[in-house]
mmCIF file of N, CA and C in Angstrom:
data_model
loop_
_atom_site.group_PDB
_atom_site.id
_atom_site.type_symbol
_atom_site.label_atom_id
_atom_site.label_comp_id
_atom_site.label_asym_id
_atom_site.label_seq_id
_atom_site.Cartn_x
_atom_site.Cartn_y
_atom_site.Cartn_z
ATOM 1 N N UNK A 1 1.451 -6.475 18.282
ATOM 2 C CA UNK A 1 1.230 -5.464 17.272
ATOM 3 C C UNK A 1 -0.275 -5.248 17.150
ATOM 4 N N UNK A 2 -0.675 -3.982 17.022
ATOM 5 C CA UNK A 2 -2.103 -3.690 16.832
ATOM 6 C C UNK A 2 -2.280 -2.544 15.851
ATOM 7 N N UNK A 3 -3.464 -2.502 15.253
ATOM 8 C CA UNK A 3 -3.811 -1.460 14.299
ATOM 9 C C UNK A 3 -4.664 -0.399 14.982
ATOM 10 N N UNK A 4 -4.385 0.868 14.671
ATOM 11 C CA UNK A 4 -5.183 1.982 15.182
ATOM 12 C C UNK A 4 -5.648 2.770 13.964
ATOM 13 N N UNK A 5 -6.957 2.934 13.822
ATOM 14 C CA UNK A 5 -7.528 3.510 12.612
ATOM 15 C C UNK A 5 -7.907 4.976 12.776
ATOM 16 N N UNK A 6 -7.738 5.716 11.670
ATOM 17 C CA UNK A 6 -8.089 7.129 11.605
ATOM 18 C C UNK A 6 -8.801 7.367 10.272
ATOM 19 N N UNK A 7 -10.118 7.494 10.329
ATOM 20 C CA UNK A 7 -10.912 7.703 9.113
ATOM 21 C C UNK A 7 -10.793 9.148 8.659
ATOM 22 N N UNK A 8 -10.565 9.336 7.344
ATOM 23 C CA UNK A 8 -10.487 10.671 6.766
ATOM 24 C C UNK A 8 -11.484 10.709 5.603
ATOM 25 N N UNK A 9 -12.641 11.308 5.874
ATOM 26 C CA UNK A 9 -13.729 11.304 4.886
ATOM 27 C C UNK A 9 -13.382 12.040 3.598
ATOM 28 N N UNK A 10 -12.445 12.967 3.654
ATOM 29 C CA UNK A 10 -12.093 13.737 2.452
ATOM 30 C C UNK A 10 -11.129 12.975 1.526
ATOM 31 N N UNK A 11 -10.590 11.845 1.973
ATOM 32 C CA UNK A 11 -9.688 11.041 1.137
ATOM 33 C C UNK A 11 -10.484 10.231 0.122
ATOM 34 N N UNK A 12 -9.834 9.767 -0.938
ATOM 35 C CA UNK A 12 -10.503 8.819 -1.839
ATOM 36 C C UNK A 12 -11.026 7.630 -1.022
ATOM 37 N N UNK A 13 -12.178 7.118 -1.412
ATOM 38 C CA UNK A 13 -12.894 6.123 -0.611
ATOM 39 C C UNK A 13 -12.057 4.904 -0.227
ATOM 40 N N UNK A 14 -11.180 4.436 -1.106
ATOM 41 C CA UNK A 14 -10.431 3.201 -0.849
ATOM 42 C C UNK A 14 -8.955 3.423 -0.561
ATOM 43 N N UNK A 15 -8.552 4.664 -0.328
ATOM 44 C CA UNK A 15 -7.146 4.965 -0.040
ATOM 45 C C UNK A 15 -6.820 4.633 1.411
ATOM 46 N N UNK A 16 -5.594 4.177 1.638
ATOM 47 C CA UNK A 16 -5.112 3.949 2.998
ATOM 48 C C UNK A 16 -3.620 4.241 3.083
ATOM 49 N N UNK A 17 -3.193 4.579 4.281
ATOM 50 C CA UNK A 17 -1.789 4.893 4.564
ATOM 51 C C UNK A 17 -1.459 4.361 5.950
ATOM 52 N N UNK A 18 -0.464 3.478 6.037
ATOM 53 C CA UNK A 18 -0.040 2.913 7.321
ATOM 54 C C UNK A 18 1.286 3.543 7.725
ATOM 55 N N UNK A 19 1.372 3.941 8.982
ATOM 56 C CA UNK A 19 2.615 4.498 9.523
ATOM 57 C C UNK A 19 3.098 3.579 10.636
ATOM 58 N N UNK A 20 4.273 3.019 10.419
ATOM 59 C CA UNK A 20 4.888 2.124 11.403
ATOM 60 C C UNK A 20 6.074 2.848 12.014
ATOM 61 N N UNK A 21 6.111 2.909 13.313
ATOM 62 C CA UNK A 21 7.222 3.566 14.005
ATOM 63 C C UNK A 21 8.075 2.504 14.684
ATOM 64 N N UNK A 22 9.372 2.563 14.399
ATOM 65 C CA UNK A 22 10.316 1.603 14.986
ATOM 66 C C UNK A 22 10.178 1.610 16.509
ATOM 67 N N UNK A 23 10.057 0.401 17.102
ATOM 68 C CA UNK A 23 9.950 0.281 18.549
ATOM 69 C C UNK A 23 8.528 0.358 19.080
ATOM 70 N N UNK A 24 7.563 0.685 18.217
ATOM 71 C CA UNK A 24 6.172 0.802 18.654
ATOM 72 C C UNK A 24 5.404 -0.473 18.306
ATOM 73 N N UNK A 25 4.407 -0.791 19.112
ATOM 74 C CA UNK A 25 3.558 -1.942 18.796
ATOM 75 C C UNK A 25 2.239 -1.504 18.153
ATOM 76 N N UNK A 26 2.176 -0.243 17.721
ATOM 77 C CA UNK A 26 0.975 0.298 17.085
ATOM 78 C C UNK A 26 1.295 0.704 15.649
ATOM 79 N N UNK A 27 0.414 0.297 14.729
ATOM 80 C CA UNK A 27 0.476 0.759 13.347
ATOM 81 C C UNK A 27 -0.713 1.685 13.152
ATOM 82 N N UNK A 28 -0.434 2.959 12.874
ATOM 83 C CA UNK A 28 -1.502 3.925 12.627
ATOM 84 C C UNK A 28 -1.909 3.849 11.165
ATOM 85 N N UNK A 29 -3.197 3.623 10.925
ATOM 86 C CA UNK A 29 -3.719 3.498 9.572
ATOM 87 C C UNK A 29 -4.737 4.601 9.331
ATOM 88 N N UNK A 30 -4.380 5.548 8.465
ATOM 89 C CA UNK A 30 -5.340 6.557 7.999
ATOM 90 C C UNK A 30 -5.999 5.986 6.758
ATOM 91 N N UNK A 31 -7.300 6.246 6.597
ATOM 92 C CA UNK A 31 -8.009 5.572 5.507
ATOM 93 C C UNK A 31 -9.230 6.364 5.052
ATOM 94 N N UNK A 32 -9.621 6.094 3.820
ATOM 95 C CA UNK A 32 -10.850 6.643 3.269
ATOM 96 C C UNK A 32 -12.052 5.898 3.828
ATOM 97 N N UNK A 33 -13.268 6.378 3.545
ATOM 98 C CA UNK A 33 -14.478 5.845 4.180
ATOM 99 C C UNK A 33 -14.917 4.444 3.753
ATOM 100 N N UNK A 34 -14.364 3.878 2.680
ATOM 101 C CA UNK A 34 -14.825 2.563 2.221
ATOM 102 C C UNK A 34 -13.817 1.442 2.445
ATOM 103 N N UNK A 35 -12.734 1.705 3.158
ATOM 104 C CA UNK A 35 -11.766 0.657 3.477
ATOM 105 C C UNK A 35 -12.375 -0.258 4.539
ATOM 106 N N UNK A 36 -12.258 -1.571 4.331
ATOM 107 C CA UNK A 36 -12.782 -2.555 5.281
ATOM 108 C C UNK A 36 -11.840 -2.643 6.480
ATOM 109 N N UNK A 37 -12.389 -2.636 7.696
ATOM 110 C CA UNK A 37 -11.585 -2.604 8.916
ATOM 111 C C UNK A 37 -12.000 -3.691 9.894
ATOM 112 N N UNK A 38 -11.013 -4.370 10.467
ATOM 113 C CA UNK A 38 -11.231 -5.289 11.586
ATOM 114 C C UNK A 38 -10.081 -5.047 12.567
ATOM 115 N N UNK A 39 -10.144 -5.597 13.762
ATOM 116 C CA UNK A 39 -9.023 -5.407 14.690
ATOM 117 C C UNK A 39 -7.692 -5.990 14.182
ATOM 118 N N UNK A 40 -7.738 -7.042 13.352
ATOM 119 C CA UNK A 40 -6.523 -7.706 12.884
ATOM 120 C C UNK A 40 -6.101 -7.326 11.467
ATOM 121 N N UNK A 41 -7.012 -6.803 10.654
ATOM 122 C CA UNK A 41 -6.673 -6.513 9.272
ATOM 123 C C UNK A 41 -7.554 -5.410 8.694
ATOM 124 N N UNK A 42 -7.054 -4.823 7.602
ATOM 125 C CA UNK A 42 -7.804 -3.832 6.837
ATOM 126 C C UNK A 42 -7.534 -4.096 5.365
ATOM 127 N N UNK A 43 -8.473 -3.717 4.515
ATOM 128 C CA UNK A 43 -8.245 -3.934 3.084
ATOM 129 C C UNK A 43 -9.257 -3.187 2.246
ATOM 130 N N UNK A 44 -8.934 -3.081 0.996
ATOM 131 C CA UNK A 44 -9.855 -2.742 -0.087
ATOM 132 C C UNK A 44 -9.543 -3.791 -1.141
ATOM 133 N N UNK A 45 -10.045 -5.008 -0.890
ATOM 134 C CA UNK A 45 -9.590 -6.151 -1.679
ATOM 135 C C UNK A 45 -10.651 -7.232 -1.790
ATOM 136 N N UNK A 46 -10.440 -8.092 -2.786
ATOM 137 C CA UNK A 46 -11.180 -9.343 -2.917
ATOM 138 C C UNK A 46 -10.161 -10.453 -3.122
ATOM 139 N N UNK A 47 -10.487 -11.646 -2.653
ATOM 140 C CA UNK A 47 -9.604 -12.802 -2.778
ATOM 141 C C UNK A 47 -10.459 -14.049 -2.680
ATOM 142 N N UNK A 48 -9.883 -15.179 -3.062
ATOM 143 C CA UNK A 48 -10.577 -16.457 -3.018
ATOM 144 C C UNK A 48 -10.413 -17.046 -1.627
ATOM 145 N N UNK A 49 -11.359 -16.750 -0.759
ATOM 146 C CA UNK A 49 -11.296 -17.249 0.607
ATOM 147 C C UNK A 49 -12.419 -16.671 1.435
ATOM 148 N N UNK A 50 -12.544 -17.147 2.640
ATOM 149 C CA UNK A 50 -13.572 -16.694 3.562
ATOM 150 C C UNK A 50 -13.268 -15.253 4.008
ATOM 151 N N UNK A 51 -14.219 -14.363 3.788
ATOM 152 C CA UNK A 51 -14.014 -12.953 4.115
ATOM 153 C C UNK A 51 -13.697 -12.769 5.603
ATOM 154 N N UNK A 52 -14.443 -13.430 6.474
ATOM 155 C CA UNK A 52 -14.267 -13.248 7.912
ATOM 156 C C UNK A 52 -12.859 -13.614 8.386
ATOM 157 N N UNK A 53 -12.216 -14.548 7.703
ATOM 158 C CA UNK A 53 -10.856 -14.956 8.081
ATOM 159 C C UNK A 53 -9.817 -13.911 7.676
ATOM 160 N N UNK A 54 -10.118 -13.143 6.639
ATOM 161 C CA UNK A 54 -9.190 -12.104 6.201
ATOM 162 C C UNK A 54 -7.840 -12.641 5.758
ATOM 163 N N UNK A 55 -7.814 -13.812 5.177
ATOM 164 C CA UNK A 55 -6.552 -14.453 4.806
ATOM 165 C C UNK A 55 -6.015 -14.008 3.449
ATOM 166 N N UNK A 56 -6.228 -12.761 3.092
ATOM 167 C CA UNK A 56 -5.701 -12.275 1.814
ATOM 168 C C UNK A 56 -4.178 -12.246 1.805
ATOM 169 N N UNK A 57 -3.564 -12.309 2.980
ATOM 170 C CA UNK A 57 -2.101 -12.375 3.064
ATOM 171 C C UNK A 57 -1.579 -13.804 2.919
ATOM 172 N N UNK A 58 -2.484 -14.761 2.761
ATOM 173 C CA UNK A 58 -2.087 -16.171 2.646
ATOM 174 C C UNK A 58 -2.575 -16.806 1.349
ATOM 175 N N UNK A 59 -2.839 -15.990 0.369
ATOM 176 C CA UNK A 59 -3.304 -16.502 -0.911
ATOM 177 C C UNK A 59 -2.441 -15.944 -2.033
ATOM 178 N N UNK A 60 -2.509 -16.576 -3.177
ATOM 179 C CA UNK A 60 -1.687 -16.154 -4.321
ATOM 180 C C UNK A 60 -2.302 -15.010 -5.113
ATOM 181 N N UNK A 61 -3.625 -14.956 -5.152
ATOM 182 C CA UNK A 61 -4.289 -13.966 -5.995
ATOM 183 C C UNK A 61 -5.135 -13.037 -5.134
ATOM 184 N N UNK A 62 -4.787 -11.765 -5.169
ATOM 185 C CA UNK A 62 -5.534 -10.724 -4.462
ATOM 186 C C UNK A 62 -5.753 -9.583 -5.441
ATOM 187 N N UNK A 63 -6.947 -9.038 -5.448
ATOM 188 C CA UNK A 63 -7.217 -7.822 -6.215
ATOM 189 C C UNK A 63 -7.573 -6.747 -5.215
ATOM 190 N N UNK A 64 -6.711 -5.769 -5.089
ATOM 191 C CA UNK A 64 -6.817 -4.737 -4.077
ATOM 192 C C UNK A 64 -5.574 -4.790 -3.199
ATOM 193 N N UNK A 65 -5.685 -4.280 -1.987
ATOM 194 C CA UNK A 65 -4.521 -4.247 -1.101
ATOM 195 C C UNK A 65 -4.977 -4.121 0.345
ATOM 196 N N UNK A 66 -4.028 -4.303 1.253
ATOM 197 C CA UNK A 66 -4.355 -4.159 2.656
ATOM 198 C C UNK A 66 -3.201 -4.562 3.550
ATOM 199 N N UNK A 67 -3.506 -4.679 4.825
ATOM 200 C CA UNK A 67 -2.525 -5.076 5.813
ATOM 201 C C UNK A 67 -3.140 -6.041 6.807
ATOM 202 N N UNK A 68 -2.321 -6.958 7.322
ATOM 203 C CA UNK A 68 -2.803 -7.964 8.263
ATOM 204 C C UNK A 68 -1.780 -8.135 9.381
ATOM 205 N N UNK A 69 -2.257 -8.075 10.629
ATOM 206 C CA UNK A 69 -1.391 -8.289 11.791
ATOM 207 C C UNK A 69 -1.564 -9.724 12.264
ATOM 208 N N UNK A 70 -0.432 -10.391 12.420
ATOM 209 C CA UNK A 70 -0.409 -11.735 13.009
ATOM 210 C C UNK A 70 0.708 -11.730 14.043
ATOM 211 N N UNK A 71 0.325 -11.745 15.303
ATOM 212 C CA UNK A 71 1.310 -11.681 16.380
ATOM 213 C C UNK A 71 2.026 -10.339 16.370
ATOM 214 N N UNK A 72 3.347 -10.360 16.244
ATOM 215 C CA UNK A 72 4.147 -9.125 16.265
ATOM 216 C C UNK A 72 4.552 -8.673 14.872
ATOM 217 N N UNK A 73 3.889 -9.220 13.849
ATOM 218 C CA UNK A 73 4.254 -8.909 12.466
ATOM 219 C C UNK A 73 3.045 -8.346 11.727
ATOM 220 N N UNK A 74 3.269 -7.276 10.978
ATOM 221 C CA UNK A 74 2.246 -6.768 10.072
ATOM 222 C C UNK A 74 2.739 -7.026 8.653
ATOM 223 N N UNK A 75 1.856 -7.598 7.839
ATOM 224 C CA UNK A 75 2.163 -7.892 6.441
ATOM 225 C C UNK A 75 1.296 -7.007 5.567
ATOM 226 N N UNK A 76 1.927 -6.289 4.657
ATOM 227 C CA UNK A 76 1.199 -5.480 3.691
ATOM 228 C C UNK A 76 1.120 -6.252 2.387
ATOM 229 N N UNK A 77 -0.072 -6.271 1.804
ATOM 230 C CA UNK A 77 -0.331 -7.081 0.621
ATOM 231 C C UNK A 77 -0.725 -6.171 -0.529
ATOM 232 N N UNK A 78 -0.049 -6.359 -1.652
ATOM 233 C CA UNK A 78 -0.399 -5.602 -2.853
ATOM 234 C C UNK A 78 -1.235 -6.474 -3.780
ATOM 235 N N UNK A 79 -1.833 -5.848 -4.748
ATOM 236 C CA UNK A 79 -2.675 -6.534 -5.708
ATOM 237 C C UNK A 79 -1.856 -7.455 -6.605
ATOM 238 N N UNK A 80 -2.500 -8.495 -7.092
ATOM 239 C CA UNK A 80 -1.866 -9.378 -8.061
ATOM 240 C C UNK A 80 -1.839 -8.779 -9.455
ATOM 241 N N UNK A 81 -2.533 -7.664 -9.667
ATOM 242 C CA UNK A 81 -2.541 -7.002 -10.972
ATOM 243 C C UNK A 81 -1.227 -6.252 -11.177
ATOM 244 N N UNK A 82 -0.747 -6.234 -12.399
ATOM 245 C CA UNK A 82 0.544 -5.600 -12.678
ATOM 246 C C UNK A 82 0.481 -4.077 -12.676
ATOM 247 N N UNK A 83 -0.703 -3.498 -12.679
ATOM 248 C CA UNK A 83 -0.809 -2.038 -12.731
ATOM 249 C C UNK A 83 -1.018 -1.410 -11.354
ATOM 250 N N UNK A 84 -1.216 -2.227 -10.325
ATOM 251 C CA UNK A 84 -1.413 -1.724 -8.970
ATOM 252 C C UNK A 84 -0.192 -2.062 -8.130
ATOM 253 N N UNK A 85 0.124 -1.189 -7.198
ATOM 254 C CA UNK A 85 1.290 -1.433 -6.348
ATOM 255 C C UNK A 85 1.125 -0.675 -5.035
ATOM 256 N N UNK A 86 1.944 -1.055 -4.081
ATOM 257 C CA UNK A 86 2.042 -0.302 -2.837
ATOM 258 C C UNK A 86 3.258 0.602 -2.932
ATOM 259 N N UNK A 87 3.158 1.746 -2.295
ATOM 260 C CA UNK A 87 4.267 2.692 -2.227
ATOM 261 C C UNK A 87 4.780 2.681 -0.799
ATOM 262 N N UNK A 88 6.089 2.818 -0.619
ATOM 263 C CA UNK A 88 6.669 2.841 0.722
ATOM 264 C C UNK A 88 7.723 3.929 0.812
ATOM 265 N N UNK A 89 7.870 4.459 2.014
ATOM 266 C CA UNK A 89 8.834 5.528 2.273
ATOM 267 C C UNK A 89 9.364 5.349 3.685
ATOM 268 N N UNK A 90 10.679 5.432 3.852
ATOM 269 C CA UNK A 90 11.295 5.304 5.170
ATOM 270 C C UNK A 90 12.027 6.592 5.512
ATOM 271 N N UNK A 91 11.780 7.093 6.721
ATOM 272 C CA UNK A 91 12.428 8.318 7.187
ATOM 273 C C UNK A 91 12.617 8.224 8.695
ATOM 274 N N UNK A 92 13.876 8.243 9.129
ATOM 275 C CA UNK A 92 14.149 8.143 10.560
ATOM 276 C C UNK A 92 13.600 6.857 11.131
ATOM 277 N N UNK A 93 12.752 6.966 12.149
ATOM 278 C CA UNK A 93 12.152 5.788 12.775
ATOM 279 C C UNK A 93 10.806 5.410 12.168
ATOM 280 N N UNK A 94 10.378 6.102 11.124
ATOM 281 C CA UNK A 94 9.073 5.850 10.523
ATOM 282 C C UNK A 94 9.191 5.140 9.179
ATOM 283 N N UNK A 95 8.285 4.197 8.968
ATOM 284 C CA UNK A 95 8.088 3.576 7.662
ATOM 285 C C UNK A 95 6.632 3.795 7.305
ATOM 286 N N UNK A 96 6.402 4.342 6.122
ATOM 287 C CA UNK A 96 5.068 4.617 5.621
ATOM 288 C C UNK A 96 4.796 3.668 4.458
ATOM 289 N N UNK A 97 3.601 3.093 4.422
ATOM 290 C CA UNK A 97 3.181 2.229 3.322
ATOM 291 C C UNK A 97 1.782 2.661 2.925
ATOM 292 N N UNK A 98 1.529 2.749 1.613
ATOM 293 C CA UNK A 98 0.220 3.209 1.166
ATOM 294 C C UNK A 98 -0.125 2.623 -0.192
ATOM 295 N N UNK A 99 -1.414 2.543 -0.449
ATOM 296 C CA UNK A 99 -1.877 2.183 -1.790
ATOM 297 C C UNK A 99 -2.089 3.437 -2.629
ATOM 298 N N UNK A 100 -1.777 4.595 -2.094
ATOM 299 C CA UNK A 100 -1.978 5.873 -2.788
ATOM 300 C C UNK A 100 -0.704 6.714 -2.709
ATOM 301 N N UNK A 101 -0.070 6.919 -3.843
ATOM 302 C CA UNK A 101 1.127 7.754 -3.854
ATOM 303 C C UNK A 101 0.830 9.187 -3.404
ATOM 304 N N UNK A 102 -0.254 9.831 -3.847
ATOM 305 C CA UNK A 102 -0.545 11.187 -3.347
ATOM 306 C C UNK A 102 -0.721 11.242 -1.825
ATOM 307 N N UNK A 103 -1.389 10.262 -1.237
ATOM 308 C CA UNK A 103 -1.553 10.247 0.222
ATOM 309 C C UNK A 103 -0.210 10.066 0.913
ATOM 310 N N UNK A 104 0.635 9.182 0.390
ATOM 311 C CA UNK A 104 1.952 8.957 0.974
ATOM 312 C C UNK A 104 2.802 10.217 0.914
ATOM 313 N N UNK A 105 2.815 10.877 -0.232
ATOM 314 C CA UNK A 105 3.614 12.096 -0.375
ATOM 315 C C UNK A 105 3.127 13.194 0.557
ATOM 316 N N UNK A 106 1.812 13.377 0.636
ATOM 317 C CA UNK A 106 1.259 14.432 1.486
ATOM 318 C C UNK A 106 1.532 14.155 2.968
ATOM 319 N N UNK A 107 1.290 12.919 3.409
ATOM 320 C CA UNK A 107 1.453 12.598 4.829
ATOM 321 C C UNK A 107 2.915 12.641 5.276
ATOM 322 N N UNK A 108 3.835 12.273 4.380
ATOM 323 C CA UNK A 108 5.251 12.252 4.750
ATOM 324 C C UNK A 108 5.953 13.555 4.387
ATOM 325 N N UNK A 109 5.176 14.529 3.912
ATOM 326 C CA UNK A 109 5.720 15.837 3.528
ATOM 327 C C UNK A 109 6.861 15.679 2.518
ATOM 328 N N UNK A 110 6.610 14.832 1.516
ATOM 329 C CA UNK A 110 7.616 14.527 0.500
ATOM 330 C C UNK A 110 7.155 15.006 -0.862
ATOM 331 N N UNK A 111 8.064 14.911 -1.816
ATOM 332 C CA UNK A 111 7.718 15.241 -3.197
ATOM 333 C C UNK A 111 8.538 14.356 -4.122
ATOM 334 N N UNK A 112 8.057 14.212 -5.328
ATOM 335 C CA UNK A 112 8.782 13.445 -6.332
ATOM 336 C C UNK A 112 9.812 14.335 -7.009
ATOM 337 N N UNK A 113 10.919 13.745 -7.394
ATOM 338 C CA UNK A 113 11.875 14.480 -8.220
ATOM 339 C C UNK A 113 11.252 14.655 -9.599
ATOM 340 N N UNK A 114 11.510 15.781 -10.250
ATOM 341 C CA UNK A 114 10.962 15.957 -11.591
ATOM 342 C C UNK A 114 11.531 14.907 -12.547
ATOM 343 N N UNK A 115 10.721 14.461 -13.507
ATOM 344 C CA UNK A 115 11.214 13.458 -14.453
ATOM 345 C C UNK A 115 12.354 14.019 -15.310
ATOM 346 N N UNK A 116 13.239 13.138 -15.695
ATOM 347 C CA UNK A 116 14.353 13.504 -16.555
ATOM 348 C C UNK A 116 14.371 12.554 -17.751
ATOM 349 N N UNK A 117 15.222 12.832 -18.697
ATOM 350 C CA UNK A 117 15.358 11.915 -19.829
ATOM 351 C C UNK A 117 15.779 10.528 -19.361
ATOM 352 N N UNK A 118 16.601 10.481 -18.325
ATOM 353 C CA UNK A 118 17.073 9.190 -17.820
ATOM 354 C C UNK A 118 15.929 8.380 -17.228
ATOM 355 N N UNK A 119 15.084 8.999 -16.386
ATOM 356 C CA UNK A 119 13.980 8.244 -15.790
ATOM 357 C C UNK A 119 12.991 7.805 -16.862
ATOM 358 N N UNK A 120 12.761 8.628 -17.869
ATOM 359 C CA UNK A 120 11.873 8.239 -18.958
ATOM 360 C C UNK A 120 12.460 7.048 -19.712
ATOM 361 N N UNK A 121 13.749 7.070 -19.991
ATOM 362 C CA UNK A 121 14.406 5.980 -20.718
ATOM 363 C C UNK A 121 14.352 4.681 -19.922
ATOM 364 N N UNK A 122 14.527 4.763 -18.603
ATOM 365 C CA UNK A 122 14.462 3.564 -17.761
ATOM 366 C C UNK A 122 13.054 2.979 -17.806
ATOM 367 N N UNK A 123 12.036 3.825 -17.673
ATOM 368 C CA UNK A 123 10.649 3.354 -17.708
ATOM 369 C C UNK A 123 10.320 2.735 -19.055
ATOM 370 N N UNK A 124 10.741 3.373 -20.123
ATOM 371 C CA UNK A 124 10.465 2.867 -21.457
ATOM 372 C C UNK A 124 11.163 1.517 -21.663
ATOM 373 N N UNK A 125 12.416 1.415 -21.241
ATOM 374 C CA UNK A 125 13.170 0.170 -21.387
ATOM 375 C C UNK A 125 12.500 -0.951 -20.595
ATOM 376 N N UNK A 126 12.025 -0.650 -19.386
ATOM 377 C CA UNK A 126 11.326 -1.643 -18.579
ATOM 378 C C UNK A 126 10.093 -2.149 -19.315
ATOM 379 N N UNK A 127 9.325 -1.242 -19.889
ATOM 380 C CA UNK A 127 8.122 -1.632 -20.616
ATOM 381 C C UNK A 127 8.469 -2.530 -21.800
ATOM 382 N N UNK A 128 9.518 -2.188 -22.517
ATOM 383 C CA UNK A 128 9.919 -3.000 -23.673
ATOM 384 C C UNK A 128 10.378 -4.386 -23.243
ATOM 385 N N UNK A 129 11.248 -4.437 -22.239
ATOM 386 C CA UNK A 129 11.878 -5.697 -21.863
ATOM 387 C C UNK A 129 10.981 -6.598 -21.022
ATOM 388 N N UNK A 130 10.243 -6.017 -20.093
ATOM 389 C CA UNK A 130 9.513 -6.825 -19.131
ATOM 390 C C UNK A 130 8.043 -7.015 -19.477
ATOM 391 N N UNK A 131 7.487 -6.091 -20.179
ATOM 392 C CA UNK A 131 6.043 -6.154 -20.421
ATOM 393 C C UNK A 131 5.698 -6.548 -21.850
ATOM 394 N N UNK A 132 6.712 -6.822 -22.662
ATOM 395 C CA UNK A 132 6.460 -7.293 -24.015
ATOM 396 C C UNK A 132 5.984 -6.223 -24.975
ATOM 397 N N UNK A 133 6.184 -4.955 -24.633
ATOM 398 C CA UNK A 133 5.761 -3.894 -25.546
ATOM 399 C C UNK A 133 6.717 -3.843 -26.719
ATOM 400 N N UNK A 134 6.205 -3.444 -27.846
ATOM 401 C CA UNK A 134 7.016 -3.339 -29.040
ATOM 402 C C UNK A 134 7.483 -1.907 -29.235
ATOM 403 N N UNK A 135 8.687 -1.775 -29.761
ATOM 404 C CA UNK A 135 9.206 -0.450 -30.069
ATOM 405 C C UNK A 135 8.518 0.089 -31.310
ATOM 406 N N UNK A 136 8.225 1.359 -31.284
ATOM 407 C CA UNK A 136 7.558 1.998 -32.425
ATOM 408 C C UNK A 136 8.581 2.733 -33.278
#
């Protein structure tokens, strides 16, 4: 497995989008100008460890996100913060992973369904039950 990078200067500086195609040994990574890049890993992250080793995929606490190739496996790492997440989309033989929902939607030619009362109620219930928010 190997990473192939495509810099897009017009993107947000730390945005990235990885496209994995079933059966391919290449992961195409489009990225903004400030994403850190090496042959084995990419990130916009900090972690408790040696930077040159890029072992953010082997630690418990990461702030930021990225991807790391080890052999034939690529691991995508999300932030340890509860407000940051990775977005993923699967279509046909492609799997897209990104730290930016707008980049993922644009690259995969997708759109979000409009919010409904049901989706709002689910989000609100999650906040109450899981995040300790109080009902007003």
